[in-house]
Coordinates of C-alpha atoms in Angstrom, one line a residue:
Chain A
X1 CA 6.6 -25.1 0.5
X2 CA 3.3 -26.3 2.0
X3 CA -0.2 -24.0 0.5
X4 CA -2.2 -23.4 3.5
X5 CA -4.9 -21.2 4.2
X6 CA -5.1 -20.0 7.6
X7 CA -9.4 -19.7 8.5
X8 CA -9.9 -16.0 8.6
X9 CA -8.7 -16.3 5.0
X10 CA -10.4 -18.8 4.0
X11 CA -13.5 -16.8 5.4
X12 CA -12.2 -13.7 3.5
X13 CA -12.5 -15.8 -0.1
X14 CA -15.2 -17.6 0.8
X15 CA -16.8 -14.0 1.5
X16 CA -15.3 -12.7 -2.0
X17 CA -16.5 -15.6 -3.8
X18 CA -20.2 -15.3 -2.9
X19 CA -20.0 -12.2 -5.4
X20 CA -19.3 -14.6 -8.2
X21 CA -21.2 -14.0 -11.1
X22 CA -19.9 -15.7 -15.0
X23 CA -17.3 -19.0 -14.6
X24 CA -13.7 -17.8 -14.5
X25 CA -11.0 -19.8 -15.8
X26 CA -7.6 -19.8 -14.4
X27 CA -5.0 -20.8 -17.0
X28 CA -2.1 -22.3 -15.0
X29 CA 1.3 -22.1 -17.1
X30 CA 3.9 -24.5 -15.2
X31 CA 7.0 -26.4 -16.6
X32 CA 9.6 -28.9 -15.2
X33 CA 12.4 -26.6 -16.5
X34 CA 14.0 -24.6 -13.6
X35 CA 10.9 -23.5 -12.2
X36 CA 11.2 -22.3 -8.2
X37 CA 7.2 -22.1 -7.8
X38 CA 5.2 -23.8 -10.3
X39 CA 4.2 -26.4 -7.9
X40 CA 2.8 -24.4 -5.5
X41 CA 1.5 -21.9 -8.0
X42 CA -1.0 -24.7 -9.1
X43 CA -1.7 -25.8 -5.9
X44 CA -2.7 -22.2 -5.1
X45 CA -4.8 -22.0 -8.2
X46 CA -6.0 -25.4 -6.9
X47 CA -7.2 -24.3 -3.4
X48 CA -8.7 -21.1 -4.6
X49 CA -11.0 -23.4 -7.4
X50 CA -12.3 -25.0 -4.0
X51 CA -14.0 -22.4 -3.1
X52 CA -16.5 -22.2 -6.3
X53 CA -18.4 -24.1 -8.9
X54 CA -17.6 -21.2 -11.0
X55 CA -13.7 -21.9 -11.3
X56 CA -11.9 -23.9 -13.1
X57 CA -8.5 -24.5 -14.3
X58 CA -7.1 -24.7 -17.5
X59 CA -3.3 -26.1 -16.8
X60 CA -0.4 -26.1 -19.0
X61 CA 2.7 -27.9 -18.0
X62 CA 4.3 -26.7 -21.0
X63 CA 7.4 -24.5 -22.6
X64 CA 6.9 -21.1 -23.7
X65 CA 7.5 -22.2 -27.0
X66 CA 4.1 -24.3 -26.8
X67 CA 1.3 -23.6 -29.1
X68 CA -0.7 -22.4 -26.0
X69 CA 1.6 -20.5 -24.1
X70 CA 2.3 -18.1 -27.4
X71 CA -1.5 -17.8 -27.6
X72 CA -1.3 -16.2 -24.2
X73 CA 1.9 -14.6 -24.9
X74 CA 3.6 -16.6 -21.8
X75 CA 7.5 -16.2 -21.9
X76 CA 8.0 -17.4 -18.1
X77 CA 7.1 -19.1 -15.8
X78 CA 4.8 -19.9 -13.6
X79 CA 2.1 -18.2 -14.8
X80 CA -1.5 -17.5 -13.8
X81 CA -4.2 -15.7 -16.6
X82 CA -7.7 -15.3 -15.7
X83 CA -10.3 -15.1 -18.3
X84 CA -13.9 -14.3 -17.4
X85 CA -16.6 -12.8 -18.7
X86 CA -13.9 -12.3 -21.4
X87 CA -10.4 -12.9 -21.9
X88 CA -9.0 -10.4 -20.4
X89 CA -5.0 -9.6 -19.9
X90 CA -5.0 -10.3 -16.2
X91 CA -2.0 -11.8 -15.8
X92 CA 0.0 -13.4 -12.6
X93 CA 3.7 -14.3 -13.4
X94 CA 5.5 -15.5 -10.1
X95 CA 3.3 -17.1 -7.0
X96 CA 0.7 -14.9 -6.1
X97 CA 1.4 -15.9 -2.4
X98 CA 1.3 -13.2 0.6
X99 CA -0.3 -10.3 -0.3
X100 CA -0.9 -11.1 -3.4
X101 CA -2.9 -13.5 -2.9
X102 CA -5.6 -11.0 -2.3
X103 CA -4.9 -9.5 -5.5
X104 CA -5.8 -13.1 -7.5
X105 CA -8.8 -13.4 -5.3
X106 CA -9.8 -9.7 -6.2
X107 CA -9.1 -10.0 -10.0
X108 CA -11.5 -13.5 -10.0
X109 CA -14.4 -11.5 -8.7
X110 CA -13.8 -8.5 -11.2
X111 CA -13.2 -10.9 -14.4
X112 CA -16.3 -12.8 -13.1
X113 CA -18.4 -9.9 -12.4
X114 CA -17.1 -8.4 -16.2
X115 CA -16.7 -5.3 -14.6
X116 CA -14.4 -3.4 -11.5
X117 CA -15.5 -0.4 -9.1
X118 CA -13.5 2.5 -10.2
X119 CA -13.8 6.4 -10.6
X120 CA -15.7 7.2 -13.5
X121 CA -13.6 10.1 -14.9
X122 CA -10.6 7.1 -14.8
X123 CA -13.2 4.8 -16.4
X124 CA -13.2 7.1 -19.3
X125 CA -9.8 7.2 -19.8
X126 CA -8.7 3.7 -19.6
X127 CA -11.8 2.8 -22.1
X128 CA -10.7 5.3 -24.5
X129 CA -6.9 4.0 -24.7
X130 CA -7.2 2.5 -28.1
X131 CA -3.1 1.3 -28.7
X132 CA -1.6 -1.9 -27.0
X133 CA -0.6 -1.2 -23.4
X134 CA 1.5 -3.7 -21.6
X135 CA 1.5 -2.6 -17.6
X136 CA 4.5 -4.9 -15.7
X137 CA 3.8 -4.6 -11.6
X138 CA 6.8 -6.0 -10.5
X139 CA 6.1 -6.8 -6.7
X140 CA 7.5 -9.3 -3.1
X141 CA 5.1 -10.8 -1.6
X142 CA 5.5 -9.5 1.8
X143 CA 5.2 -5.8 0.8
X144 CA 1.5 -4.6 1.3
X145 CA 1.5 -1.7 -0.4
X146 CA 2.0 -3.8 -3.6
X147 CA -1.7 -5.0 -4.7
X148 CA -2.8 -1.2 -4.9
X149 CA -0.7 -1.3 -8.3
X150 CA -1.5 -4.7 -8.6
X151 CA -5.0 -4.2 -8.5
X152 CA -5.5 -1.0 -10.6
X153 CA -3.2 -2.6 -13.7
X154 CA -5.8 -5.2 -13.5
X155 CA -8.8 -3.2 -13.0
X156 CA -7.6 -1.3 -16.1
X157 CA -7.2 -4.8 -18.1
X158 CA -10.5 -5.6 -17.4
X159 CA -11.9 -1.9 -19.1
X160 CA -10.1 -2.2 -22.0
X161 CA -9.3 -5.4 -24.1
X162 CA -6.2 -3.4 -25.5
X163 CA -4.2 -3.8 -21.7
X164 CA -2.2 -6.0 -20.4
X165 CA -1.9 -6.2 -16.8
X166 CA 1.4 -8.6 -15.3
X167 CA 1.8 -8.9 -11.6
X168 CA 5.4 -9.9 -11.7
X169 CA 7.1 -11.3 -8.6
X170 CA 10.2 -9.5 -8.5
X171 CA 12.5 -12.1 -6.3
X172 CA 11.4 -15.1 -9.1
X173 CA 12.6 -13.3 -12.0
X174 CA 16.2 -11.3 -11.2
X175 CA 16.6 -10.9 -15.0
X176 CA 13.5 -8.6 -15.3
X177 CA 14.2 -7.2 -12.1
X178 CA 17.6 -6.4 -13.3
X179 CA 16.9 -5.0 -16.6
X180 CA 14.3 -2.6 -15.3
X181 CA 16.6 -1.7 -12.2
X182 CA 13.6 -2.6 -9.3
X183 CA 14.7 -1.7 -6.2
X184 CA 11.7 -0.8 -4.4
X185 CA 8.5 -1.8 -5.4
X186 CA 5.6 -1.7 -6.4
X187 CA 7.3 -0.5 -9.6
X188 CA 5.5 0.0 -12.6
X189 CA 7.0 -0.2 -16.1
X190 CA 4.2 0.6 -19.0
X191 CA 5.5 -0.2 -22.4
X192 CA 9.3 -0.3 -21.6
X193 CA 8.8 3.6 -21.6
X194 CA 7.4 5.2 -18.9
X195 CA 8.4 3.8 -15.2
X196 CA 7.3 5.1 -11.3
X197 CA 7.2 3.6 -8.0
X198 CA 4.6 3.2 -5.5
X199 CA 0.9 2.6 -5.0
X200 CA -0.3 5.5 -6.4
X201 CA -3.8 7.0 -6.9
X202 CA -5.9 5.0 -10.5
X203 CA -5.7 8.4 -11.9
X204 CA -2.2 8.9 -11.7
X205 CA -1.6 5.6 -12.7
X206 CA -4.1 6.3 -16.2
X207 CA -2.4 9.4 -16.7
X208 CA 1.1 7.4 -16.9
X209 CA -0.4 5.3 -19.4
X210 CA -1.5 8.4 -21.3
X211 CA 1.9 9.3 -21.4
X212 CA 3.4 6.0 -22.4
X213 CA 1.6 5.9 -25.2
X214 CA 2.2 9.3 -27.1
Chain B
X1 CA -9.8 16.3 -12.5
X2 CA -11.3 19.4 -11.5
X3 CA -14.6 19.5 -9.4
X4 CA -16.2 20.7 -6.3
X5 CA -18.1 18.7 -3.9
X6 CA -20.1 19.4 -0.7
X7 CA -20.3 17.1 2.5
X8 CA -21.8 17.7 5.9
X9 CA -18.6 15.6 7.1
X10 CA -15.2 14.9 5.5
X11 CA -12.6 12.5 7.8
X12 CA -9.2 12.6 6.5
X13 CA -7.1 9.3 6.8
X14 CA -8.2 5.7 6.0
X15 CA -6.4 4.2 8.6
X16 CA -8.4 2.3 11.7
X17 CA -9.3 6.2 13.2
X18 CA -10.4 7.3 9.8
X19 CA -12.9 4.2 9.1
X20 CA -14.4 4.4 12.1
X21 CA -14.9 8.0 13.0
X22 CA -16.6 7.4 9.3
X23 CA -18.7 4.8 9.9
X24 CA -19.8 6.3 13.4
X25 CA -20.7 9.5 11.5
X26 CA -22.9 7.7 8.6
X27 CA -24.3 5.5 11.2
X28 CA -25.8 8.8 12.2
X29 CA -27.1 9.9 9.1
X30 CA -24.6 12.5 8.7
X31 CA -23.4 12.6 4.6
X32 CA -20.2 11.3 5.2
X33 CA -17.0 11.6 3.0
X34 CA -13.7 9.9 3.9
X35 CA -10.6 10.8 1.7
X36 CA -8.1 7.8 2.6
X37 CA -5.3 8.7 1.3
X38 CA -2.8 6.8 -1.0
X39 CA 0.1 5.6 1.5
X40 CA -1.4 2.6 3.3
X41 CA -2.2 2.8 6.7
X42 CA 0.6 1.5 9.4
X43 CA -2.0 -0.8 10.2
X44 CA -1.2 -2.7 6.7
X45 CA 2.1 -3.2 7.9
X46 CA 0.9 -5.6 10.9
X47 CA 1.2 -9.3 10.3
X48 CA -1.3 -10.4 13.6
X49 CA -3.3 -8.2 15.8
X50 CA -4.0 -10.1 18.7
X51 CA -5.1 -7.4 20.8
X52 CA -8.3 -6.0 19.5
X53 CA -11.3 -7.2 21.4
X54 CA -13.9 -9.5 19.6
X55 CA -11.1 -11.1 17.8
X56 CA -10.1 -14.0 19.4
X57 CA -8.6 -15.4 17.0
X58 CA -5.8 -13.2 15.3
X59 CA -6.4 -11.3 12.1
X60 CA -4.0 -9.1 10.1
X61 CA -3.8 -5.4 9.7
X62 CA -4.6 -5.4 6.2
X63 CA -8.2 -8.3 7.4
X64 CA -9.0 -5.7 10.0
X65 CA -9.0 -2.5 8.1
X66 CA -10.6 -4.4 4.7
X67 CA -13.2 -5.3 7.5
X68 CA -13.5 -1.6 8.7
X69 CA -13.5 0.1 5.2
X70 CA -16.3 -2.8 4.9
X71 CA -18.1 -1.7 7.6
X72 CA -18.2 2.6 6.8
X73 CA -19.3 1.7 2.9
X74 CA -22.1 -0.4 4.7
X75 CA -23.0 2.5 7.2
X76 CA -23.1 4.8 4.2
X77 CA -20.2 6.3 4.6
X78 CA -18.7 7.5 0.8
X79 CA -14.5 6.9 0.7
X80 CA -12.3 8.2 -2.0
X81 CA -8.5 7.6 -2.3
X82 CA -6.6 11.0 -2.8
X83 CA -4.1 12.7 -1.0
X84 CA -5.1 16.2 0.9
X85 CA -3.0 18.7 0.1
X86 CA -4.4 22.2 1.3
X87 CA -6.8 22.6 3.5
X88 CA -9.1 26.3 4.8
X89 CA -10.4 25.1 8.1
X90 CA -11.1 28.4 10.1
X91 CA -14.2 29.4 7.4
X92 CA -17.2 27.8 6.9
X93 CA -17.9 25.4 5.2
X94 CA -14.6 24.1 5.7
X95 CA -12.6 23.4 2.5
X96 CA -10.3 20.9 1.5
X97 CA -8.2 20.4 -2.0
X98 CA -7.1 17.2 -3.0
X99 CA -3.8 16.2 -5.3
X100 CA -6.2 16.4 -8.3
X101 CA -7.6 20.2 -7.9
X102 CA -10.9 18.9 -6.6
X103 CA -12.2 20.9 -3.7
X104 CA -14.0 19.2 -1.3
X105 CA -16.6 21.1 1.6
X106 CA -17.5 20.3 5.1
X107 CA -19.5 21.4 7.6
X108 CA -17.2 19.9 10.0
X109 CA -13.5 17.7 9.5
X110 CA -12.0 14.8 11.7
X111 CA -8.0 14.5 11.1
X112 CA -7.1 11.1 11.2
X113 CA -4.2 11.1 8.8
X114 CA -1.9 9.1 11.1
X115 CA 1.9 9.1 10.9
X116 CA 4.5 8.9 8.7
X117 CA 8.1 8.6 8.4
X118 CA 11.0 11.3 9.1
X119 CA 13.7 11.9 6.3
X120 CA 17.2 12.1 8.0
X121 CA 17.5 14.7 5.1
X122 CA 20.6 12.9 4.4
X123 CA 22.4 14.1 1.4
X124 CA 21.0 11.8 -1.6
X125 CA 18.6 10.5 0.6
X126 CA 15.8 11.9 -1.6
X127 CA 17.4 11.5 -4.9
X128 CA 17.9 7.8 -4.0
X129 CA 14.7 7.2 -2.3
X130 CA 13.4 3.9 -4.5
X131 CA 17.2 3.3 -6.2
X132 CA 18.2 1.6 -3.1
X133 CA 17.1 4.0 0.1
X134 CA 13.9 2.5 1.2
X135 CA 11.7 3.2 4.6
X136 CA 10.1 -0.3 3.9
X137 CA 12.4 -3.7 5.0
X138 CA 9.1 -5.6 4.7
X139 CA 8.4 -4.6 1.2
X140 CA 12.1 -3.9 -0.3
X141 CA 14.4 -6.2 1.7
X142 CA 13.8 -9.2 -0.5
X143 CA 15.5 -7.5 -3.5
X144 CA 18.6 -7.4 -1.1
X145 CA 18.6 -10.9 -0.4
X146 CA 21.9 -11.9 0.8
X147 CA 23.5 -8.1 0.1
X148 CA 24.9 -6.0 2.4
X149 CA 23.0 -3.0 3.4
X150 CA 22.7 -0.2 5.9
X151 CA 20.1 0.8 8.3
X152 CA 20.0 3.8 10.1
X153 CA 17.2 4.5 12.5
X154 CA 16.6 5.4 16.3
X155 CA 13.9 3.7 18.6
X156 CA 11.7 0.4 18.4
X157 CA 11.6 1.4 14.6
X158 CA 14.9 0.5 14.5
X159 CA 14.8 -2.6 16.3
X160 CA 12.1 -4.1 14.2
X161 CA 13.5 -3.1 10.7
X162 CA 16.6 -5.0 12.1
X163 CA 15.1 -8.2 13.0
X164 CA 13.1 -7.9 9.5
X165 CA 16.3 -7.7 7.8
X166 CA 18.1 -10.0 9.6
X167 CA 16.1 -13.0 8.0
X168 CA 16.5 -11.4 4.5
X169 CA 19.8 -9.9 3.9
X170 CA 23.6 -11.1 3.9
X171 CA 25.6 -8.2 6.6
X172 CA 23.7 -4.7 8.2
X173 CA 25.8 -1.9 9.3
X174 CA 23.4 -0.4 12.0
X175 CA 23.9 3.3 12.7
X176 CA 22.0 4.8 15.6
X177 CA 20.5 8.4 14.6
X178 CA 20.2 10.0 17.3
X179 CA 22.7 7.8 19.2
X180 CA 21.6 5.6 21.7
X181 CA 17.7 5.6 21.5
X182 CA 18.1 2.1 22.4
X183 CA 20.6 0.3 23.8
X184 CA 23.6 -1.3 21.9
X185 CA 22.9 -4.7 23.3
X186 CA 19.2 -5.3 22.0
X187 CA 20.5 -4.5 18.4
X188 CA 23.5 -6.7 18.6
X189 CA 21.6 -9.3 20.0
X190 CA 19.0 -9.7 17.2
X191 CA 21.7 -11.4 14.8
X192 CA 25.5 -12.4 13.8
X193 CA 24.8 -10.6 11.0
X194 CA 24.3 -6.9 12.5
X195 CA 27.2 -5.0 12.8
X196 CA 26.8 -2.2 15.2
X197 CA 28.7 1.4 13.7
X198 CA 28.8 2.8 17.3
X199 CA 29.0 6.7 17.4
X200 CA 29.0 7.3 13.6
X201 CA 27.1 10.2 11.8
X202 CA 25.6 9.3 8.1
X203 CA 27.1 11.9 5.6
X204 CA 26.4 11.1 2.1
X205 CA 24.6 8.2 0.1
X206 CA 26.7 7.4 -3.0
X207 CA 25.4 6.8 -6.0
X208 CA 24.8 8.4 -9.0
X209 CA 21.4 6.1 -10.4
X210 CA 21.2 3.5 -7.5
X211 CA 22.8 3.3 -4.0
X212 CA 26.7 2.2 -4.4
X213 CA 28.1 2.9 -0.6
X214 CA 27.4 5.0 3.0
X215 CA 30.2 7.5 4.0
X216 CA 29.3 8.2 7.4
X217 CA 31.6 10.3 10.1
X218 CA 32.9 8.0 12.9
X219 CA 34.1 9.9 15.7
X220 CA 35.3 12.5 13.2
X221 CA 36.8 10.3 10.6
X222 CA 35.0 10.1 7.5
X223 CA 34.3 6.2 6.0
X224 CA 33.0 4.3 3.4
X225 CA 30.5 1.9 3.8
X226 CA 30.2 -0.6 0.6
X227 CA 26.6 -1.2 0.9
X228 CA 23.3 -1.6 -2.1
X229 CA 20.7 -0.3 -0.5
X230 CA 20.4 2.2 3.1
X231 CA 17.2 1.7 5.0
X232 CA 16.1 4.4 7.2
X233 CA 13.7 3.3 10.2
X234 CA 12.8 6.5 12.0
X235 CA 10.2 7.4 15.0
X236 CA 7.1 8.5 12.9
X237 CA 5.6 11.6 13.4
X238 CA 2.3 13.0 12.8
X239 CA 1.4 13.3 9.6
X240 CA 0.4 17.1 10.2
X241 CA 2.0 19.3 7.3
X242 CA -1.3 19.7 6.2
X243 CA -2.4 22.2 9.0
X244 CA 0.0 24.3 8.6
X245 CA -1.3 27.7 8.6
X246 CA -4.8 26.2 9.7
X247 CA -5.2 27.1 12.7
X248 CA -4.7 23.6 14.2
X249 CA -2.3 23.7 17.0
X250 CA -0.1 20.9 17.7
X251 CA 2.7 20.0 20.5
X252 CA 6.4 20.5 19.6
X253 CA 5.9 17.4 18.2
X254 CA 3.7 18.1 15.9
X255 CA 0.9 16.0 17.4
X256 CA -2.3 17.3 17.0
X257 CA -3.9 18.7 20.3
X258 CA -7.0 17.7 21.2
X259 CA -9.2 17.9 24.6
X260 CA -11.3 15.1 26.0
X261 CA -14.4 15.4 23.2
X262 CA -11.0 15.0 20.5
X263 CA -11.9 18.6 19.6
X264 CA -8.9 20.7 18.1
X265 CA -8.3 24.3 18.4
X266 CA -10.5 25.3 15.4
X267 CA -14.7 25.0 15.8
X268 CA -16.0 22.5 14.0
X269 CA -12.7 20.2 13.7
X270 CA -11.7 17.2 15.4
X271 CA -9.1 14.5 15.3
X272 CA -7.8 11.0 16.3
X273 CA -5.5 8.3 16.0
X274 CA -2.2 8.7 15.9
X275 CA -2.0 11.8 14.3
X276 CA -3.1 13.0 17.9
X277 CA 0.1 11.2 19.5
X278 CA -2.8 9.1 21.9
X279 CA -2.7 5.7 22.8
X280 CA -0.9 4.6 19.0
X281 CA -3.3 1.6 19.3
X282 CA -5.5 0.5 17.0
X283 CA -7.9 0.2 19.7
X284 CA -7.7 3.7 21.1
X285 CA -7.8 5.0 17.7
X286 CA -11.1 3.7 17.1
X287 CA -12.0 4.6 20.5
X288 CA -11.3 8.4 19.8
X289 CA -12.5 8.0 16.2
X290 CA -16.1 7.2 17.9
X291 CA -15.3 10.3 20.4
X292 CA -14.4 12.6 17.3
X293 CA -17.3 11.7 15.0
X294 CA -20.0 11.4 17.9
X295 CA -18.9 15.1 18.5
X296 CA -18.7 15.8 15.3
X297 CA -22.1 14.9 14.5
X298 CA -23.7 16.8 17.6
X299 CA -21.8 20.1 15.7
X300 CA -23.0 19.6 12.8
X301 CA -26.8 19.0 13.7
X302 CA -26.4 22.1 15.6
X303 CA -25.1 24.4 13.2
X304 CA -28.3 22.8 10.8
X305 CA -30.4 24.5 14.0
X306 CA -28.5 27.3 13.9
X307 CA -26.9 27.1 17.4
X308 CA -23.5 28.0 17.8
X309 CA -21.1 25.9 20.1

């Protein structure tokens, strides 16, 4: 598969990019193993360091037994985690190709900026979550209503240093997809407890965390 | 989250009607509130619009309503995402309560909420809605790669759900519901892999946690279709439930009716896009969005005077 960018999207991130604010780093985690997308996954982290000064990439062509990719808790791959302002657990597992490639763009700007544009009653609840959250988005690439959930696991990941936000391409990884029985995404799985479909509204989506973690 | 908050205009729907009917209104200087609500817009679901002037080249739906949205935060215009659920729009102000028990008021309200998808009220459709009945090829079809599935549908819907499908999955039964909305050739014709259940009736989606099978009645004779997922691809209709009660009247359709300024039938309301059943163009949605808040506007400065209509 050939990465290319067609010009009103290169516009868009161009656009996006002029927001930029701290570096970002975009830790690439590839390996040789039986990996459909690694290749283009870097490549894709590639293009989008073109744009700015302020990215760079950090990549790991290495197992998931690798010193590194336990620091970042990596167990597949490819995999894409963006640290800004702080490290934060924005997370890409799977290409972040289609819509989701607005989603990556989106999550630079935010860990870059150190903060995200959300409700301030939601603020206050995702800041206050003081136990380890793990939020899995499992996604396709075509489906457009995906980087709603996308977005707001991430937004959440960069409020509170306790979440972990995974965009998960569902068609990469069958095993996951199997296990948590996705048949219609976005679906959402928080903790391996508490599971919902759909693009939901951020409250919502911080109640279900609430919920998870009793 | 409870709360109350006061507006001299809320638009309901952040689809292309929505945006701009908002960003004409703040242009104006009129407080603005839009309350997009949490479906996405049909126009997320186009790939290339190549027909919206000033574009020459072709941008997505998703490029052209992120450009919109852009352009009514610019103007002024405020946006939250919640779903409407009730709404008082004979009194004034005009009230509006949201999914989260926040009450929104208006001097004035333009409906823009678009369209949405009709359940075939199947039996299990709704238990099995996200377990393998899906209203969205584009976004669930790759988790039925090379499966065999159903779709049941009527009208263009139908035809483009099949011709999504077609590049994703391994066999479709197609079932026409109502029959012949379009004709048997043009589904046929979009793939080896479509095979066309002529004058059958869906009954019952099997499946106790996710979709196993499709017994459907063909010409009287029950039968079992061994199928993982059923996608319905109905005609959308408005997305009007809303106004029930309101005042609002609509065509046996349910489109909202509107005269040539995009008023409705209750004073200080208006409407566009395709929740009005006119044009179902991006380009006449913003065209009546314009119409609608222009209009709007005008109401509301004259209710600040104290004139009546």
């Amino acid at each position: 598969m050939v990465v290319e960018l067609p010009p009103d999207v290169r516009r868009y991130i161009k656009d996006k990019f002029s927001k930029l604010v701290n570096p970002v780093t975009l830790h690439v985690f590839t390996t040789k193993n039986h990996c459909l997308y690694c290749n283009e996954t870097l490549e894709i982290a590639k293009i989008i360091a073109e744009f700015s000064h302020l990215i760079k990439i950090e990549e790991c062509e290495c197992t998931t037994d690798s010193q590194t990719a336990k620091r970042f808790n990596i167990d597949k791959h490819p995999a894409i985690v963006v640290h800004g302002k702080e490290e934060y657990g924005i997370r890409f597992f799977g290409i972040p190709s289609g819509y989701e490639l607005g989603s990556l763009v989106e999550a630079i700007v935010d860990a870059s900026r150190g903060d995200t544009e959300i409700p301030p009653d939601v603020k206050e609840i995702v800041k206050s979550i003081g136990k380890k959250v793990h939020i899995q988005v499992f996604v396709t690439p075509t489906c457009p209503y995906c980087p709603i959930a996308v977005r707001t696991a991430h937004k959440f990941a960069i409020l509170n240093r306790n979440i972990l936000g995974d965009m998960i391409e569902a068609i990469e990884f069958p095993d996951l997809s199997q296990k948590y029985m996705v048949m219609a995404v976005p679906k959402i799985v928080i903790n391996d407890k508490v599971m919902f479909e759909g693009a939901v509204p951020e409250m919502f989506f911080a109640q279900k965390i609430l919920e998870a973690i009793e | 989250m409870f709360g109350f908050e006061k507006h001299q205009l809320i638009v309901v729907g952040g689809g292309p009607a929505g945006l701009t009917a908002g960003m004409y209104a703040a242009s104006m200087k009129i407080d603005t509130l839009i309350i997009e609500g949490t479906s996405k817009p049909r126009l997320a679901l186009a790939e290339v619009i190549n027909n919206y002037p000033g574009f020459v080249e072709p941008i997505s739906g998703v490029q052209l309503l992120s450009r919109m949205r852009e352009q009514a935060l610019k103007m002024g215009a405020k946006i939250v995402k919640s779903d409407v659920i009730s709404t008082q729009l004979s009194s004034h102000p005009k009230m509006l309560t949201t999914r989260e028990n926040k009450i929104y008021s208006a001097d004035a309200v333009v409906i823009a909420t678009g369209l949405q998808q009709q359940s075939l009220r199947i039996k299990n459709e709704q238990k099995l809605t996200g377990r393998g009945v899906s209203y969205c090829a584009v976004c669930d079809g790759p988790l039925f790669a090379g499966k065999t599935v159903a779709l049941i549908g009527s009208g263009e819907a139908l035809i483009e759900e099949a011709e999504r499908l077609s590049g994703i999955v391994g066999k479709i039964y197609v079932i026409q519901v109502p029959p012949e909305t379009v004709e048997n050739k043009r589904i046929t014709g979009i793939s080896e892999k479509i095979e066309l259940v002529e004058k059958a009736r869906p009954i019952e989606i099997l499946g106790e946690e996710y979709v196993t099978g499709l017994k459907i009645s063909v010409s009287g004779r029950e039968e079992l279709l061994d199928v993982s997922a059923v996608f319905i691809a109905t005609e959308k209709i408005p997305t009007a439930k809303l106004l029930e009660n309101s005042g609002v009247r609509t065509d046996p359709r349910g489109c909202i009716i509107v005269d040539k300024d995009q008023k409705t039938s209750v004073e200080g309301v208006y409407a566009a896009g395709d929740c009005t059943c006119r044009g179902l163009q991006v380009v006449t949605a913003a065209g009546d969005a314009a119409v609608a808040a222009i209009n709007a506007s005008v109401y509301i400065r004259r209710k600040l005077k104290g004139v009546s209509r």
